[in-house]
Tab-separated table of C-alpha atoms and ligand atoms in Angstrom:
chain	number	residue	atom	x	y	z
A	1	MET	CA	10.792	2.636	-37.964
A	2	GLU	CA	11.236	-0.421	-36.878
A	3	ASN	CA	9.838	-3.384	-37.211
A	4	LEU	CA	10.682	-6.539	-38.026
A	5	LEU	CA	8.661	-10.048	-37.612
A	6	ILE	CA	10.915	-13.387	-35.961
A	7	GLU	CA	9.266	-15.971	-34.602
A	8	LYS	CA	9.450	-17.806	-31.305
A	9	SER	CA	13.262	-18.734	-30.439
A	10	PRO	CA	14.988	-16.341	-33.961
A	11	ILE	CA	18.865	-17.121	-34.325
A	12	PRO	CA	20.572	-15.792	-31.816
A	13	SER	CA	22.387	-12.312	-32.207
A	14	TYR	CA	25.089	-12.685	-30.099
A	15	ASN	CA	27.910	-14.909	-29.553
A	16	ARG	CA	28.361	-16.364	-26.433
A	17	GLU	CA	31.313	-17.252	-25.575
A	18	GLU	CA	31.928	-13.563	-26.150
A	19	TRP	CA	29.255	-12.925	-24.364
A	20	LYS	CA	30.885	-14.257	-21.779
A	21	ARG	CA	34.586	-12.315	-21.788
A	22	GLY	CA	32.131	-8.912	-20.528
A	23	TYR	CA	32.058	-10.567	-17.244
A	24	ASP	CA	36.389	-10.631	-17.304
A	25	SER	CA	37.960	-8.874	-14.404
A	26	GLN	CA	38.895	-5.493	-14.720
A	27	PRO	CA	41.245	-4.760	-11.700
A	28	ASN	CA	43.300	-2.536	-13.428
A	29	GLU	CA	42.812	1.622	-12.741
A	30	TYR	CA	43.141	3.165	-15.333
A	31	ASP	CA	43.682	7.895	-15.836
A	32	TYR	CA	43.710	8.739	-19.162
A	33	TRP	CA	42.473	11.431	-22.595
A	34	VAL	CA	40.359	8.344	-24.723
A	35	ASP	CA	42.286	9.510	-28.615
A	36	ASP	CA	40.744	6.445	-30.167
A	37	MET	CA	37.450	8.012	-31.284
A	38	ALA	CA	35.094	7.632	-34.456
A	39	GLY	CA	32.941	10.286	-34.809
A	40	GLU	CA	32.987	13.643	-32.667
A	41	ILE	CA	31.929	15.452	-29.618
A	42	PRO	CA	29.095	17.711	-29.762
A	43	ALA	CA	30.815	21.043	-28.312
A	44	ALA	CA	27.539	21.259	-26.075
A	45	PHE	CA	28.503	17.841	-24.735
A	46	ASN	CA	30.077	18.723	-21.318
A	47	GLY	CA	29.951	17.357	-18.252
A	48	THR	CA	30.308	13.460	-16.272
A	49	LEU	CA	28.888	9.771	-16.436
A	50	PHE	CA	29.473	8.102	-13.537
A	51	ARG	CA	28.320	4.790	-13.779
A	52	ASN	CA	29.213	1.197	-10.612
A	53	GLY	CA	29.287	-1.925	-11.650
A	54	PRO	CA	30.800	-5.227	-10.317
A	55	GLY	CA	34.781	-4.265	-10.901
A	56	LEU	CA	35.817	-7.631	-9.748
A	57	LEU	CA	34.179	-11.701	-10.399
A	58	ASP	CA	36.735	-13.229	-8.779
A	59	ILE	CA	38.595	-12.533	-5.446
A	60	HIS	CA	41.718	-14.021	-6.829
A	61	GLY	CA	41.044	-16.468	-9.088
A	62	ILE	CA	38.436	-17.793	-6.863
A	63	PRO	CA	35.127	-17.023	-9.693
A	64	ILE	CA	32.379	-14.986	-7.308
A	65	LYS	CA	28.904	-16.664	-7.668
A	66	HIS	CA	26.770	-14.190	-9.300
A	67	PRO	CA	28.296	-10.436	-11.093
A	68	PHE	CA	25.837	-8.865	-8.434
A	69	ASP	CA	28.257	-10.160	-5.626
A	70	GLY	CA	30.987	-7.882	-7.344
A	71	ASP	CA	33.206	-5.702	-5.146
A	72	GLY	CA	32.584	-2.057	-6.958
A	73	MET	CA	34.907	-0.412	-9.602
A	74	ILE	CA	33.207	3.374	-10.574
A	75	CYS	CA	34.026	4.721	-14.054
A	76	ALA	CA	33.886	9.218	-15.220
A	77	PHE	CA	34.017	10.006	-18.503
A	78	THR	CA	34.463	13.499	-18.213
A	79	PHE	CA	33.507	15.185	-21.505
A	80	LYS	CA	34.571	18.674	-22.596
A	81	ASN	CA	35.455	20.539	-25.576
A	82	GLY	CA	34.467	17.230	-27.256
A	83	GLN	CA	37.339	15.797	-25.006
A	84	CYS	CA	37.081	12.619	-22.784
A	85	HIS	CA	38.305	11.764	-19.733
A	86	PHE	CA	38.578	8.300	-18.484
A	87	ARG	CA	39.019	7.128	-14.904
A	88	ASN	CA	37.722	4.141	-12.972
A	89	ARG	CA	39.231	2.920	-9.571
A	90	PHE	CA	37.525	-0.141	-6.874
A	91	VAL	CA	35.682	1.874	-4.155
A	92	ARG	CA	37.964	1.346	-0.706
A	93	THR	CA	35.281	-0.560	1.145
A	94	GLU	CA	36.289	-2.034	3.805
A	95	ALA	CA	35.478	-5.432	2.309
A	96	TYR	CA	38.113	-4.970	-0.276
A	97	VAL	CA	40.770	-3.787	1.134
A	98	ALA	CA	40.439	-7.041	3.742
A	99	GLU	CA	40.618	-8.718	0.666
A	100	GLN	CA	42.734	-7.076	-1.416
A	101	THR	CA	45.575	-7.267	1.641
A	102	MET	CA	45.110	-10.291	2.719
A	103	GLY	CA	45.377	-12.166	-0.546
A	104	LYS	CA	41.821	-13.836	0.730
A	105	MET	CA	37.925	-13.845	0.183
A	106	LEU	CA	36.579	-13.109	3.677
A	107	TYR	CA	33.177	-13.570	2.944
A	108	ARG	CA	30.358	-14.500	2.103
A	109	GLY	CA	27.603	-12.719	-0.405
A	110	VAL	CA	24.663	-11.350	-0.228
A	111	PHE	CA	23.636	-13.741	-4.137
A	112	GLY	CA	25.646	-16.791	-2.992
A	113	THR	CA	29.036	-16.872	-3.294
A	114	ALA	CA	30.748	-19.108	-0.600
A	115	LYS	CA	34.375	-18.669	1.476
A	116	PRO	CA	35.850	-21.551	0.392
A	117	GLY	CA	35.624	-24.241	2.680
A	118	GLY	CA	32.362	-25.686	2.481
A	119	TRP	CA	28.868	-24.920	4.623
A	120	LEU	CA	30.886	-25.098	7.787
A	121	ASN	CA	33.509	-22.772	6.929
A	122	ASN	CA	29.892	-20.719	5.795
A	123	ALA	CA	27.524	-21.262	8.704
A	124	PHE	CA	26.132	-18.766	10.788
A	125	ASP	CA	28.494	-15.576	9.063
A	126	LEU	CA	26.097	-13.283	8.945
A	127	LYS	CA	28.395	-10.000	7.911
A	128	LEU	CA	27.151	-8.531	5.595
A	129	LYS	CA	29.960	-7.416	2.815
A	130	ASN	CA	29.019	-3.311	1.455
A	131	ILE	CA	30.138	-3.783	-2.054
A	132	ALA	CA	29.176	-0.239	-3.178
A	133	ASN	CA	28.496	-1.431	-6.409
A	134	THR	CA	24.608	-0.814	-7.936
A	135	ASN	CA	24.530	2.828	-8.226
A	136	ILE	CA	25.764	6.443	-7.646
A	137	ILE	CA	25.419	10.007	-8.312
A	138	TYR	CA	27.026	12.915	-6.932
A	139	TRP	CA	23.688	15.188	-5.218
A	140	GLY	CA	24.643	17.699	-2.415
A	141	GLY	CA	28.284	18.277	-3.554
A	142	LYS	CA	29.223	14.537	-2.738
A	143	LEU	CA	29.460	11.743	-5.098
A	144	LEU	CA	27.823	8.725	-3.760
A	145	ALA	CA	28.412	4.819	-4.665
A	146	LEU	CA	25.351	3.099	-3.233
A	147	TRP	CA	24.001	-0.547	-2.866
A	148	GLU	CA	20.774	-1.538	-1.024
A	149	ALA	CA	20.968	-2.872	1.869
A	150	ALA	CA	24.267	-0.561	3.664
A	151	GLU	CA	25.483	2.578	4.177
A	152	PRO	CA	26.851	4.395	0.968
A	153	TYR	CA	30.116	5.161	0.014
A	154	SER	CA	31.210	8.747	-0.688
A	155	LEU	CA	34.330	9.051	-3.309
A	156	ASN	CA	36.204	12.387	-4.268
A	157	PRO	CA	33.860	13.086	-7.665
A	158	ALA	CA	37.515	14.322	-9.210
A	159	THR	CA	40.097	11.726	-7.960
A	160	LEU	CA	37.823	9.004	-6.951
A	161	GLU	CA	39.566	8.158	-3.938
A	162	THR	CA	37.951	6.728	-1.605
A	163	LEU	CA	36.742	8.765	1.883
A	164	GLY	CA	34.272	6.322	3.500
A	165	ILE	CA	30.784	5.735	4.880
A	166	ASP	CA	29.167	8.162	4.175
A	167	TYR	CA	26.145	9.121	7.642
A	168	LEU	CA	24.841	12.006	5.013
A	169	ASP	CA	24.785	13.987	8.051
A	170	GLY	CA	23.554	12.568	10.575
A	171	ILE	CA	20.423	11.647	8.355
A	172	LEU	CA	21.950	7.908	8.748
A	173	GLN	CA	22.944	5.835	11.589
A	174	PRO	CA	26.078	3.460	11.742
A	175	GLY	CA	23.892	-0.982	10.173
A	176	ASP	CA	20.921	2.180	8.357
A	177	ALA	CA	20.322	1.429	4.384
A	178	PHE	CA	20.058	3.317	1.373
A	179	ALA	CA	18.106	2.218	-1.649
A	180	ALA	CA	20.915	2.414	-4.936
A	181	HIS	CA	17.397	3.784	-6.501
A	182	PRO	CA	17.250	7.471	-6.006
A	183	ARG	CA	15.156	9.429	-7.956
A	184	ILE	CA	14.953	13.390	-8.483
A	185	ASP	CA	11.952	15.287	-8.048
A	186	PRO	CA	12.449	17.779	-10.667
A	187	SER	CA	9.891	20.263	-9.389
A	188	ARG	CA	10.612	20.508	-5.508
A	189	ASN	CA	14.855	19.930	-6.439
A	190	CYS	CA	14.981	17.012	-4.399
A	191	LEU	CA	16.105	13.804	-3.696
A	192	VAL	CA	13.792	10.906	-2.913
A	193	ASN	CA	15.670	8.002	-2.113
A	194	PHE	CA	14.089	4.895	0.338
A	195	ALA	CA	15.090	2.339	2.186
A	196	ILE	CA	13.576	-1.522	2.830
A	197	LYS	CA	14.104	-3.412	6.514
A	198	PRO	CA	13.057	-6.720	5.939
A	199	GLY	CA	11.578	-9.430	8.394
A	200	LEU	CA	7.948	-11.239	8.886
A	201	SER	CA	6.457	-7.517	8.611
A	202	SER	CA	8.704	-4.721	6.488
A	203	LYS	CA	9.302	-1.412	7.639
A	204	ILE	CA	9.541	1.388	4.628
A	205	LEU	CA	11.472	4.161	4.849
A	206	VAL	CA	11.385	7.330	3.121
A	207	TYR	CA	14.248	10.735	2.283
A	208	GLU	CA	14.083	13.685	1.458
A	209	LEU	CA	16.833	15.767	1.126
A	210	ASP	CA	17.050	18.980	-0.300
A	211	SER	CA	20.221	20.194	-2.772
A	212	ASN	CA	22.196	21.293	-0.359
A	213	GLY	CA	21.275	17.145	1.261
A	214	LYS	CA	20.438	19.035	4.311
A	215	LEU	CA	16.767	16.299	5.658
A	216	LEU	CA	14.189	17.637	4.304
A	217	ALA	CA	11.186	15.026	5.179
A	218	SER	CA	11.512	11.152	6.173
A	219	TYR	CA	8.089	8.913	7.057
A	220	ASP	CA	8.047	5.029	7.069
A	221	GLN	CA	5.694	2.627	7.214
A	222	ILE	CA	5.133	-0.944	8.560
A	223	ILE	CA	4.112	-3.555	5.489
A	224	PRO	CA	3.741	-6.948	6.277
A	225	GLY	CA	5.090	-9.867	4.718
A	226	PHE	CA	8.727	-10.182	4.407
A	227	ALA	CA	9.543	-7.045	1.069
A	228	PHE	CA	11.962	-7.617	-1.460
A	229	ILE	CA	11.697	-3.481	-3.320
A	230	HIS	CA	14.320	-2.478	-5.170
A	231	ASP	CA	13.428	0.564	-7.018
A	232	PHE	CA	10.240	2.802	-6.478
A	233	VAL	CA	8.941	5.798	-8.154
A	234	ILE	CA	7.109	8.811	-7.618
A	235	THR	CA	5.567	11.945	-8.202
A	236	PRO	CA	4.501	14.872	-6.538
A	237	ASN	CA	2.288	13.045	-3.693
A	238	TYR	CA	2.974	10.294	-3.274
A	239	CYS	CA	6.079	8.212	-3.359
A	240	ILE	CA	4.279	3.848	-5.298
A	241	PHE	CA	6.312	1.011	-4.493
A	242	PHE	CA	5.323	-3.180	-5.488
A	243	GLN	CA	6.174	-5.493	-2.563
A	244	ASN	CA	7.119	-8.856	-5.084
A	245	PRO	CA	5.630	-11.722	-3.927
A	246	VAL	CA	8.406	-13.506	-2.548
A	247	GLY	CA	8.544	-14.879	-0.142
A	248	TYR	CA	11.668	-15.907	2.304
A	249	ASN	CA	13.424	-19.006	3.625
A	250	PRO	CA	16.765	-17.309	5.970
A	251	PHE	CA	17.231	-21.304	6.775
A	252	PRO	CA	19.603	-22.215	4.231
A	253	TYR	CA	21.295	-19.059	4.711
A	254	LEU	CA	22.257	-19.318	7.868
A	255	PHE	CA	23.862	-22.537	8.506
A	256	GLY	CA	26.039	-21.724	4.807
A	257	PHE	CA	24.696	-23.303	1.882
A	258	ARG	CA	23.508	-20.910	0.471
A	259	GLY	CA	23.757	-16.915	-0.221
A	260	ALA	CA	21.138	-14.852	1.961
A	261	GLY	CA	19.738	-14.105	-2.568
A	262	GLU	CA	19.667	-17.166	-3.224
A	263	CYS	CA	16.659	-18.547	-0.009
A	264	VAL	CA	14.034	-15.423	-1.601
A	265	LYS	CA	11.026	-17.662	-3.449
A	266	PHE	CA	9.212	-16.167	-6.148
A	267	GLN	CA	4.895	-16.618	-5.550
A	268	ASP	CA	3.328	-16.429	-8.082
A	269	ASN	CA	0.011	-17.731	-6.441
A	270	LYS	CA	0.476	-14.508	-4.861
A	271	PRO	CA	-0.072	-11.500	-6.570
A	272	THR	CA	1.646	-7.980	-5.826
A	273	ASN	CA	1.008	-5.472	-3.532
A	274	ILE	CA	0.883	-1.575	-4.846
A	275	ILE	CA	1.843	0.311	-1.997
A	276	VAL	CA	0.795	4.133	-2.493
A	277	ILE	CA	2.567	6.924	0.344
A	278	PRO	CA	1.305	9.769	0.572
A	279	ARG	CA	4.753	12.447	0.474
A	280	GLN	CA	2.757	14.655	3.030
A	281	GLY	CA	-0.042	13.875	4.963
A	282	LYS	CA	-2.759	11.156	3.754
A	283	LYS	CA	-3.566	7.953	4.169
A	284	VAL	CA	-1.420	4.907	3.314
A	285	LYS	CA	-3.814	2.676	0.190
A	286	ILE	CA	-2.013	-0.583	-0.703
A	287	LEU	CA	-3.536	-1.665	-3.579
A	288	GLN	CA	-2.616	-5.182	-5.391
A	289	VAL	CA	-1.814	-6.654	-9.048
A	290	ASN	CA	-0.303	-9.437	-10.807
A	291	ALA	CA	2.308	-8.227	-11.547
A	292	GLY	CA	4.781	-10.540	-11.804
A	293	PHE	CA	8.491	-9.423	-10.638
A	294	ILE	CA	9.902	-5.594	-11.573
A	295	PHE	CA	13.562	-4.326	-10.262
A	296	HIS	CA	13.037	-1.368	-12.173
A	297	HIS	CA	11.117	1.174	-12.814
A	298	ALA	CA	10.489	2.926	-16.223
A	299	ASN	CA	8.030	6.996	-14.150
A	300	ALA	CA	5.153	7.393	-12.611
A	301	PHE	CA	2.969	10.497	-12.816
A	302	GLU	CA	-0.406	11.530	-11.132
A	303	GLN	CA	-3.594	12.944	-13.734
A	304	GLY	CA	-6.633	13.279	-11.742
A	305	ASP	CA	-8.312	10.019	-9.294
A	306	ASN	CA	-5.500	8.448	-11.492
A	307	LEU	CA	-1.536	7.020	-10.941
A	308	TYR	CA	0.098	5.609	-14.044
A	309	ILE	CA	3.467	3.748	-13.275
A	310	ASP	CA	5.677	2.570	-16.040
A	311	SER	CA	7.766	-0.394	-14.847
A	312	ILE	CA	9.307	-3.539	-16.423
A	313	CYS	CA	7.780	-7.051	-15.711
A	314	TYR	CA	9.054	-10.589	-15.174
A	315	GLN	CA	6.600	-13.180	-15.174
A	316	SER	CA	8.868	-14.402	-12.402
A	317	LEU	CA	12.321	-13.318	-10.464
A	318	PRO	CA	14.714	-14.962	-12.890
A	319	GLN	CA	16.736	-16.394	-10.859
A	320	ILE	CA	19.468	-18.904	-11.846
A	321	ASN	CA	19.494	-22.694	-10.088
A	322	PRO	CA	22.462	-22.364	-8.017
A	323	ASN	CA	24.596	-25.039	-9.135
A	324	THR	CA	24.508	-23.413	-12.453
A	325	ASP	CA	27.317	-21.199	-13.450
A	326	TYR	CA	25.716	-17.739	-14.217
A	327	LYS	CA	27.645	-17.527	-17.220
A	328	GLU	CA	26.217	-20.845	-18.707
A	329	VAL	CA	22.972	-19.246	-17.987
A	330	ASP	CA	19.885	-20.138	-20.379
A	331	PHE	CA	18.069	-17.060	-21.613
A	332	ASP	CA	15.102	-19.525	-23.355
A	333	GLN	CA	14.641	-20.572	-18.713
A	334	LEU	CA	14.659	-17.657	-18.215
A	335	ASP	CA	11.688	-14.549	-18.821
A	336	PRO	CA	12.671	-11.347	-20.799
A	337	GLY	CA	11.870	-8.002	-18.390
A	338	GLN	CA	8.603	-7.410	-20.691
A	339	LEU	CA	7.854	-2.767	-20.299
A	340	TRP	CA	3.691	-2.780	-18.718
A	341	ARG	CA	1.795	-0.069	-17.738
A	342	PHE	CA	-0.366	0.375	-14.002
A	343	GLU	CA	-3.448	2.477	-14.035
A	344	LEU	CA	-4.173	2.652	-10.949
A	345	ASN	CA	-7.794	4.640	-10.009
A	346	LEU	CA	-7.199	5.724	-5.971
A	347	LYS	CA	-11.031	6.806	-5.555
A	348	GLU	CA	-12.366	3.066	-7.145
A	349	GLU	CA	-9.833	1.830	-5.243
A	350	THR	CA	-9.275	-0.637	-9.031
A	351	VAL	CA	-5.687	-1.842	-11.042
A	352	GLY	CA	-6.087	-1.864	-14.331
A	353	LYS	CA	-3.028	-3.515	-16.439
A	354	THR	CA	-1.139	-3.116	-20.015
A	355	MET	CA	1.834	-4.491	-21.543
A	356	VAL	CA	3.635	-1.779	-23.436
A	357	GLU	CA	6.552	-3.525	-24.841
A	358	SER	CA	7.463	-7.011	-24.611
A	359	ARG	CA	10.548	-7.344	-26.291
A	360	CYS	CA	13.184	-7.435	-23.978
A	361	CYS	CA	13.989	-4.681	-22.526
A	362	GLU	CA	16.250	-3.096	-19.486
A	363	PHE	CA	17.431	-0.423	-17.436
A	364	PRO	CA	14.689	2.827	-18.245
A	365	THR	CA	15.798	6.510	-18.932
A	366	ILE	CA	13.157	9.226	-19.559
A	367	HIS	CA	14.059	13.105	-19.201
A	368	PRO	CA	15.396	14.677	-15.882
A	369	GLU	CA	12.840	16.779	-15.550
A	370	GLN	CA	9.502	14.539	-16.760
A	371	VAL	CA	10.417	13.261	-13.945
A	372	GLY	CA	6.778	11.731	-11.980
A	373	LYS	CA	4.737	14.258	-14.874
A	374	ASN	CA	3.127	12.836	-17.891
A	375	TYR	CA	6.213	12.266	-20.412
A	376	ARG	CA	6.119	11.145	-24.159
A	377	TYR	CA	9.473	9.505	-24.528
A	378	LEU	CA	11.554	6.895	-22.852
A	379	PHE	CA	14.298	4.483	-23.587
A	380	ILE	CA	15.607	1.725	-22.235
A	381	GLY	CA	18.090	-1.145	-23.253
A	382	ALA	CA	16.513	-4.145	-25.059
A	383	ALA	CA	17.573	-7.203	-26.960
A	384	HIS	CA	18.715	-7.765	-30.512
A	385	ASN	CA	15.074	-9.046	-31.384
A	386	SER	CA	11.888	-8.389	-30.607
A	387	THR	CA	10.740	-12.245	-29.486
A	388	GLY	CA	12.678	-14.122	-26.797
A	389	ASN	CA	15.039	-13.565	-24.020
A	390	ALA	CA	18.809	-12.271	-24.943
A	391	PRO	CA	21.527	-9.870	-24.134
A	392	LEU	CA	20.513	-5.770	-24.779
A	393	GLN	CA	22.522	-5.018	-26.877
A	394	ALA	CA	20.904	-2.501	-28.761
A	395	ILE	CA	18.759	0.849	-27.575
A	396	LEU	CA	15.366	1.554	-27.424
A	397	LYS	CA	13.598	4.917	-27.866
A	398	LEU	CA	8.825	4.511	-27.777
A	399	ASP	CA	6.663	6.871	-27.696
A	400	LEU	CA	4.170	6.631	-26.174
A	401	GLU	CA	2.033	9.407	-27.229
A	402	THR	CA	1.950	7.249	-31.126
A	403	GLY	CA	3.749	3.979	-30.396
A	404	GLU	CA	6.601	5.035	-32.434
A	405	LYS	CA	9.515	3.324	-32.155
A	406	GLN	CA	13.117	3.184	-32.938
A	407	LEU	CA	15.784	1.208	-32.590
A	408	TYR	CA	20.056	1.449	-32.558
A	409	SER	CA	21.321	-1.902	-32.007
A	410	PHE	CA	25.288	-2.932	-31.771
A	411	ALA	CA	24.638	-6.538	-32.283
A	412	PRO	CA	26.670	-8.560	-32.967
A	413	HIS	CA	29.041	-8.607	-31.192
A	414	GLY	CA	27.719	-5.556	-28.834
A	415	TYR	CA	26.357	-5.648	-24.964
A	416	VAL	CA	24.862	-2.385	-24.566
A	417	SER	CA	24.922	-1.132	-20.758
A	418	GLU	CA	22.386	0.648	-18.527
A	419	PRO	CA	21.144	4.152	-20.790
A	420	ILE	CA	21.560	7.796	-19.958
A	421	PHE	CA	19.160	10.878	-21.455
A	422	VAL	CA	21.614	14.063	-21.973
A	423	PRO	CA	18.658	16.432	-22.049
A	424	LYS	CA	20.814	19.062	-24.437
A	425	PRO	CA	21.182	23.335	-23.399
A	426	ALA	CA	18.842	24.526	-25.220
A	427	ALA	CA	16.643	21.375	-25.939
A	428	LYS	CA	12.903	22.829	-27.663
A	429	THR	CA	10.788	19.314	-27.541
A	430	GLU	CA	11.129	16.741	-24.718
A	431	ASP	CA	13.328	13.872	-27.023
A	432	ASP	CA	16.277	16.969	-28.283
A	433	GLY	CA	18.934	15.283	-26.219
A	434	TRP	CA	21.015	12.604	-26.780
A	435	VAL	CA	21.317	8.358	-25.509
A	436	ILE	CA	24.713	7.571	-23.661
A	437	THR	CA	25.617	4.201	-22.700
A	438	LEU	CA	29.634	2.036	-22.455
A	439	VAL	CA	28.775	-0.084	-25.103
A	440	TYR	CA	31.113	-3.758	-24.506
A	441	ASN	CA	32.243	-5.687	-27.776
A	442	GLY	CA	32.956	-9.133	-27.295
A	443	SER	CA	34.864	-9.267	-30.408
A	444	SER	CA	37.880	-7.038	-29.379
A	445	HIS	CA	36.869	-7.316	-26.158
A	446	ARG	CA	36.444	-3.505	-24.818
A	447	SER	CA	33.966	-1.640	-24.043
A	448	GLU	CA	33.074	1.397	-26.271
A	449	VAL	CA	31.576	5.139	-24.741
A	450	VAL	CA	28.394	6.275	-27.564
A	451	ILE	CA	26.396	8.837	-27.616
A	452	LEU	CA	23.361	9.176	-29.920
A	453	ASP	CA	20.470	11.637	-31.373
A	454	ALA	CA	17.803	11.279	-29.520
A	455	LEU	CA	16.198	12.565	-31.874
A	456	ASP	CA	16.566	10.003	-33.370
A	457	LEU	CA	18.190	6.692	-33.355
A	458	ASN	CA	18.786	5.419	-36.233
A	459	ILE	CA	20.775	7.682	-37.343
A	460	GLY	CA	23.256	5.882	-35.624
A	461	PRO	CA	25.986	7.145	-32.529
A	462	LEU	CA	27.211	10.287	-33.129
A	463	ALA	CA	30.889	9.467	-31.860
A	464	ARG	CA	32.283	6.159	-30.517
A	465	LEU	CA	34.946	6.441	-27.697
A	466	GLN	CA	36.979	2.825	-27.390
A	467	LEU	CA	39.054	2.101	-24.585
A	468	LYS	CA	41.688	0.708	-24.238
A	469	HIS	CA	39.920	-1.895	-22.135
A	470	HIS	CA	37.304	-3.064	-21.476
A	471	ILE	CA	34.152	-2.460	-17.875
A	472	PRO	CA	32.684	-5.384	-17.218
A	473	TYR	CA	28.901	-5.164	-17.226
A	474	GLY	CA	28.232	-2.110	-15.094
A	475	LEU	CA	24.683	-1.552	-12.700
A	476	HIS	CA	23.747	2.282	-13.708
A	477	GLY	CA	24.993	5.690	-13.898
A	478	SER	CA	24.727	9.202	-13.112
A	479	TRP	CA	25.054	11.914	-15.592
A	480	THR	CA	25.912	15.219	-14.073
A	481	GLY	CA	26.792	18.595	-15.812
A	482	ASN	CA	29.482	19.380	-13.434
A	483	CYS	CA	33.424	18.284	-15.427
A	484	PHE	CA	35.148	16.990	-12.705
A	485	ILE	CA	38.581	16.077	-14.270
B	8	LIG	CO1	18.545	-0.927	-10.541
């Protein structure tokens, strides 16, 4: 149990200069067995962890404006017989290849990166740079790098060689989008993902793919207003979307002053629309609640007429002033992500909400069999201190039934990425598994892979595998039981 009570504005648990270096580019591509290991990899821990995130934070020396604009770099950690093999490769997107070949920045970034030459050189250049940097998933025999505004890229899972844009055997057309947050429905063993076509009114498209990647169902829904929706949740009967209360003014983007993402404005006087789309038949319902801004959801489940959704909420959209370097961000000026539970009654059309965890947290993970079902355990990246906004340095385990918490912190030098829960082969309880995460160490400027026992985080890492170099702070990843090597 973790029951430290710390006053507001605690002493920082991190050193900003160390933290900043986690945003150094990693232009090199490696391939090696990790031999610098403390502890032991559990014998039954076999499979591959794939991770995606920006590998380049500069283009030939010119810094990008926001890490979300960085070219996607895939890391594969393959675990076999107590050993770990590491490999990383950039996704050879059309834009990455062009910029690396030409030796200069050729594209604007969605989150504010501008080509050199001022606004005149950027105005009316609306070509989208598909950077394939947000998530990576192995499904239907394909390894897909995902970025929500464009088509996925497929890669060879054993070599990470880029195979090209993948239209999912005709499910997608050129120019279509495919979100970076698919959900795997354990009851039907299908992948459910969506795409957003934003506009004055927006369209949500949903795709359901079977285990071979074939289309099982697709449906769409027009919703009023501009939609900025990064993630969603599923239950056996519903897909649930939270339409964040934001407005969009495209003109600074069109005229070259701002990136498209910088033209999104949070509207704190407006509610969030919760869009409940039935997976079969019935009518769509739109309910309203004040939820702040949401990037990620943890899970959702049905109980009678009620739907429960657990989400990470920010009081407002965390945005950095366009004139500020993201590495100089004042954490105290931004709202922390906090975990809330929403309770929807579909009959009465009411919404209630309760805060579950006030500690700054992001990147939730749960047992894959519990997706869409009532569940007990949640694991999430968290700040070291219980109050205030800060980089994620710890892994937090929440028992949603008893309220018990466990916290394992890598402060002061360690910065965690998204944890992933991997069930043990003969698991007896929902939390009988491992939690794996990549930790950037700011004092050694190297990253390590850490395996924790999900039953008890307090016993500390079972294994710490030191890489020979650092991996820049990443976004999302996934686990497969296949040992790709
Ligand atoms: Co995300």
